Short mmCIF file of C-alpha atoms in Angstrom, two decimals:
data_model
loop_
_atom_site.label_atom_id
_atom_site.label_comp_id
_atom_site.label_asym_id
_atom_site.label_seq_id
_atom_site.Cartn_x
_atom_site.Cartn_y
_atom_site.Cartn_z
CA UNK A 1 -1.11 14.06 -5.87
CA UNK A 2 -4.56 13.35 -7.77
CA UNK A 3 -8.07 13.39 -5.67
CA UNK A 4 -8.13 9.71 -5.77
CA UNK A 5 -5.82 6.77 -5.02
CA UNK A 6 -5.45 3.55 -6.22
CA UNK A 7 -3.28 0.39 -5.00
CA UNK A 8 -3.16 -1.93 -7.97
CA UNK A 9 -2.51 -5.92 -6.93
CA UNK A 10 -2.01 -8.10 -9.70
CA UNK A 11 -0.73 -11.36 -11.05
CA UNK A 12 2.01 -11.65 -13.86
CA UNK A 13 3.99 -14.73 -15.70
CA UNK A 14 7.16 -15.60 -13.16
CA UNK A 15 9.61 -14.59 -15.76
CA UNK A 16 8.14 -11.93 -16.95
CA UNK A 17 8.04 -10.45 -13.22
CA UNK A 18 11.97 -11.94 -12.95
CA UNK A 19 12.25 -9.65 -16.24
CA UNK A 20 10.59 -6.86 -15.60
CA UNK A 21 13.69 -4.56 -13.60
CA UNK A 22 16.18 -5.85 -16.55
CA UNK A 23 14.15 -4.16 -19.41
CA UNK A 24 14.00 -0.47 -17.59
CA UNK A 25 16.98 -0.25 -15.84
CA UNK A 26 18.45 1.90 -18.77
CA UNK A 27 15.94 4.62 -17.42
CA UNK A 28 17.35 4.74 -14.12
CA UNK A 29 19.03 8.01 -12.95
CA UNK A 30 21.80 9.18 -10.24
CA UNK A 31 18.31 11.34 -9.02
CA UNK A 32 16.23 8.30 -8.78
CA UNK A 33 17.91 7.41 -5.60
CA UNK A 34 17.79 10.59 -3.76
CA UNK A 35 15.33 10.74 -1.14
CA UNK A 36 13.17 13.76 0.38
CA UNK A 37 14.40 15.99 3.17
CA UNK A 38 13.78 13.91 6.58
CA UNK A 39 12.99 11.00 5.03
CA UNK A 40 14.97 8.98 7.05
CA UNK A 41 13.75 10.84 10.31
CA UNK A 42 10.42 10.02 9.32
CA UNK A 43 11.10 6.12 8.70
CA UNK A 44 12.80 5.67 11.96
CA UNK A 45 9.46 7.48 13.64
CA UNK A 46 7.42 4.97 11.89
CA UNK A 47 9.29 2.22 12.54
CA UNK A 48 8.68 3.51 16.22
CA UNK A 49 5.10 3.29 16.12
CA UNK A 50 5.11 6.91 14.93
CA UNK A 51 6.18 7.59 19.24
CA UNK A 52 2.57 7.00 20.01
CA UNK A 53 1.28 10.31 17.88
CA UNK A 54 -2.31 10.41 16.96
CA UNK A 55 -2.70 10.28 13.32
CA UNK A 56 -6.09 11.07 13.20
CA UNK A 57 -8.62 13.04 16.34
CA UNK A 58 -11.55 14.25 16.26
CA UNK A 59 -13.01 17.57 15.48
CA UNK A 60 -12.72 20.15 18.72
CA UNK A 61 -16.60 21.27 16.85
CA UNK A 62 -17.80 18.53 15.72
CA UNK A 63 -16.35 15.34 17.90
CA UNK A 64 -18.06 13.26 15.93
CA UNK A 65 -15.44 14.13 13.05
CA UNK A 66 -12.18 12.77 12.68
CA UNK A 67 -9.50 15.20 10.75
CA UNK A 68 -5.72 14.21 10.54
CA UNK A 69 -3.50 15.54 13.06
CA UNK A 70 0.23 16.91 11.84
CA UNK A 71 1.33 13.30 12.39
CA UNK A 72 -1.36 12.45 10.27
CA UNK A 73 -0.55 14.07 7.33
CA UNK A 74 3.03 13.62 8.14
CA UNK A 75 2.49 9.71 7.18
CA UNK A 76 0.36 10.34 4.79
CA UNK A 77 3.40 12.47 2.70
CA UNK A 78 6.10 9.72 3.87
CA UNK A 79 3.71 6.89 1.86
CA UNK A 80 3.12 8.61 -0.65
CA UNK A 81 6.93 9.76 -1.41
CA UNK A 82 8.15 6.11 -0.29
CA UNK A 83 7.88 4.96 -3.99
CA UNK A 84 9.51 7.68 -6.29
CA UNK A 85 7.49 7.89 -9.55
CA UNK A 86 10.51 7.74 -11.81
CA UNK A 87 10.49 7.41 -15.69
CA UNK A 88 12.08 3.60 -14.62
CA UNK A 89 8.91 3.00 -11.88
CA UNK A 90 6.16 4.36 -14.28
CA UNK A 91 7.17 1.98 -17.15
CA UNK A 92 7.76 -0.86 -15.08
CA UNK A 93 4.26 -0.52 -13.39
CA UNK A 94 2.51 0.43 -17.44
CA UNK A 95 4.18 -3.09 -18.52
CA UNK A 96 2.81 -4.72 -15.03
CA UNK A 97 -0.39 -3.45 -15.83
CA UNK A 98 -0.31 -4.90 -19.21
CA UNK A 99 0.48 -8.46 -17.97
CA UNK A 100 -1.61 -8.40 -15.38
CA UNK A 101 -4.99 -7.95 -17.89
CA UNK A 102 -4.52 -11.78 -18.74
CA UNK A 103 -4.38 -12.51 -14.92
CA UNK A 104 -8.42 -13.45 -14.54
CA UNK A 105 -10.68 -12.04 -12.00
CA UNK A 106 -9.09 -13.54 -8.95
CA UNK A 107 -5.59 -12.55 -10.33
CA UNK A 108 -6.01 -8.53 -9.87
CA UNK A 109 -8.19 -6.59 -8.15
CA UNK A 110 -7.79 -2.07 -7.87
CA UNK A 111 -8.94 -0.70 -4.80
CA UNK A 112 -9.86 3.18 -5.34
CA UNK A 113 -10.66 5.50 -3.02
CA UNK A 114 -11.26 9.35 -2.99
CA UNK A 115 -8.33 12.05 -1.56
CA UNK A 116 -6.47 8.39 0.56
CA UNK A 117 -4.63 6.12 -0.80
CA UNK A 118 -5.97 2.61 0.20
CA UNK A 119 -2.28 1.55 0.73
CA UNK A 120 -2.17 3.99 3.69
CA UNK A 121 -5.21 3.26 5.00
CA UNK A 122 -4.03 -0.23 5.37
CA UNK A 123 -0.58 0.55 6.97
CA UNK A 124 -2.35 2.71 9.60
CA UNK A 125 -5.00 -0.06 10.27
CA UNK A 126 -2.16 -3.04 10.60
CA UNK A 127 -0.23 -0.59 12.63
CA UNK A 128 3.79 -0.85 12.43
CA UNK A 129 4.60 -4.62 13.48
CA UNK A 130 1.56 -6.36 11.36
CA UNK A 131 2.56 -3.63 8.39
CA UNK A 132 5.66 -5.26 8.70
CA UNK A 133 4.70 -8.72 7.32
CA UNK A 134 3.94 -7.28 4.28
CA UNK A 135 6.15 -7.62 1.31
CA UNK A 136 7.75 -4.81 -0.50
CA UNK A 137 8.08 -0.89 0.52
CA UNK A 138 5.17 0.59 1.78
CA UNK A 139 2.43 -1.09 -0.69
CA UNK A 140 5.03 -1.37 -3.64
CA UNK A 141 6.10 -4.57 -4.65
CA UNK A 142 7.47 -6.99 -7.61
CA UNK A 143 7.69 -10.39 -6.59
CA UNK A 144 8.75 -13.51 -8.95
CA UNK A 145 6.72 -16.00 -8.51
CA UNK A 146 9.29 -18.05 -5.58
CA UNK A 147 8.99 -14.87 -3.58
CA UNK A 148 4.92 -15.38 -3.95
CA UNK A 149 5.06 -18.63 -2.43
CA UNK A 150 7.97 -17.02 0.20
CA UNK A 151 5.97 -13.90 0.98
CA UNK A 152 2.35 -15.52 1.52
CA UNK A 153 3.24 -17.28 5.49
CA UNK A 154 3.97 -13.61 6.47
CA UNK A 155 1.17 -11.89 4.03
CA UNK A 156 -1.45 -14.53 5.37
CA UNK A 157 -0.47 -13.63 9.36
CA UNK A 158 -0.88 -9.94 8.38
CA UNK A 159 -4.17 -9.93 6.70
CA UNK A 160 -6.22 -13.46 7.90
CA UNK A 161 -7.65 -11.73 10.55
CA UNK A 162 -11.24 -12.88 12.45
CA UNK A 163 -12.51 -11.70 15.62
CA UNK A 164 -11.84 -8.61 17.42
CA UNK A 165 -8.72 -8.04 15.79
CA UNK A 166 -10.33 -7.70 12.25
CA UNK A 167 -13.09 -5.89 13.72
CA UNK A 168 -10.57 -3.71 14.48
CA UNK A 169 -8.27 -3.31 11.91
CA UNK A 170 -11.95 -2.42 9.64
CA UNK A 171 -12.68 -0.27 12.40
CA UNK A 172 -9.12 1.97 11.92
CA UNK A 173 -9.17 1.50 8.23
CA UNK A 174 -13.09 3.35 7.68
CA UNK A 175 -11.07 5.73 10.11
CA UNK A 176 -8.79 6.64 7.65
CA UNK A 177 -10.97 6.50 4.66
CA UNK A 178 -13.40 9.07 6.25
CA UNK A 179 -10.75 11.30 8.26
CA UNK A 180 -7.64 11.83 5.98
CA UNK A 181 -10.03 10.82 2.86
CA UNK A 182 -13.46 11.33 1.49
CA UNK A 183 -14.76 7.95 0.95
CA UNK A 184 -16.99 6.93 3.50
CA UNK A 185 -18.41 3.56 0.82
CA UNK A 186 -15.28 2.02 0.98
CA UNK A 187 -15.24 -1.54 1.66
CA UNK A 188 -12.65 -1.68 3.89
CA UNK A 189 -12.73 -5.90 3.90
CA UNK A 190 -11.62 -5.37 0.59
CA UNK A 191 -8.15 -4.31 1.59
CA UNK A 192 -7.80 -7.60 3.93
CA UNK A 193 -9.15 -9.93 1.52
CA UNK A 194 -8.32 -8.60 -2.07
CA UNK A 195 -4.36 -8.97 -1.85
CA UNK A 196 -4.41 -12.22 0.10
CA UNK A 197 -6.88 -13.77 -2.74
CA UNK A 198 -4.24 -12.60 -5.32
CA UNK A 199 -1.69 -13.67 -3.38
CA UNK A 200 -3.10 -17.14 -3.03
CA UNK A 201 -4.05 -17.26 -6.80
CA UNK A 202 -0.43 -16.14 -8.23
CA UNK A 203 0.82 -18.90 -5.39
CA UNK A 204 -1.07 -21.86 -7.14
CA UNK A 205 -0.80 -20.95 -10.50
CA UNK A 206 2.85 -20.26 -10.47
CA UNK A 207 2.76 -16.55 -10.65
CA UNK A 208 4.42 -13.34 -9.72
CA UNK A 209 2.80 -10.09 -8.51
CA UNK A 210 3.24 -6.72 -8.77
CA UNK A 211 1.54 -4.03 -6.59
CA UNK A 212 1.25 -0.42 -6.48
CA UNK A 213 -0.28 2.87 -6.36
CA UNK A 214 -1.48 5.24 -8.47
CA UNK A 215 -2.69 8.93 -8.34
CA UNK A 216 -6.16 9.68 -10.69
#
């Protein structure tokens, strides 16, 4: 794992997003389906609201400080192993980065941050239910663009958020970014707003998206 993470959300032509699993899946492997030790222990304790565990508490010195807890870092590991970086993932996501440059401004947007990835961050903010909504596996996703318009009801309840319930979701996402990361600038709007306007813009125009995260 690299010092910083980034989630990548971007808009790609329908078929070529329809096309994109067809041209790789040569590169798939027997070992591309085999999954960490516990990984399914881990899921099911996620799926259970992680049985109330702290993910994050603060500093016995320093209260003030927030440092992840063994839960913590447990979730942090489970996202980051959710999406195997196989030969077959890697080129799909190079290609998806190459049809995504055409997308426009509103049709991608990379979210960075330093020692967290911003996928995370986001997961532990929406907690378990809201996470939920989300399309794909854990911030990984390739969606034609009829699964754009399918996704967006769900994606739009998950991250339209006003009130106290976006202040929050901010609140637990800067929580994150500053306890199991090192990025205390993060705009942590940015990971309500940014996938919902790319969402919306792949929607209207027609569009697929692809999402995911890499390591720098």
């Amino acid at each position: 794992m690299g010092s910083t993470g980034v989630w990548v959300i971007g808009a790609l032509p329908g078929q070529e997003a329809a096309a994109l699993p067809g041209r790789f899946v040569h590169l798939v492997t027997a070992d591309d389906f085999r999954k960490p030790a516990g990984y399914a222990e881990t899921l099911a304790w996620w799926r259970r609201d992680c049985d109330g565990e702290a993910l994050l508490a603060p500093d016995a010195r320093h209260p003030a400080v927030l440092l992840p807890t063994a839960a913590g870092i447990r979730f942090a590991d489970f996202v980051h192993g959710a999406n195997s970086e196989t030969a077959a993932t890697e080129a799909m996501r190079d290609a998806s980065l190459a049809l995504m440059a055409g997308s426009g401004l509103d049709g991608m947007c990379t979210l960075a941050a330093r020692k967290a990835s911003p996928a995370a961050a986001l997961l532990y903010a929406l907690g378990v239910d809201s996470a939920a909504l989300l399309p794909g596996w854990f911030g990984d996703f390739l969606l034609t663009a009829d699964e754009v318009r399918a996704a967006l009801p769900c994606a739009e309840q998950a991250l339209r958020l006003d009130g106290e319930r976006r202040a929050d979701v901010l609140h637990r996402i800067a929580e994150w970014m500053t306890g199991m990361g090192d990025d205390p600038e993060f705009v942590a709007g940015d990971l309500l707003d940014a996938p919902l306007r790319v969402l919306h813009r792949a929607a209207g125009a027609g569009l697929g998206v692809s999402a995911f995260t890499r390591w720098y």
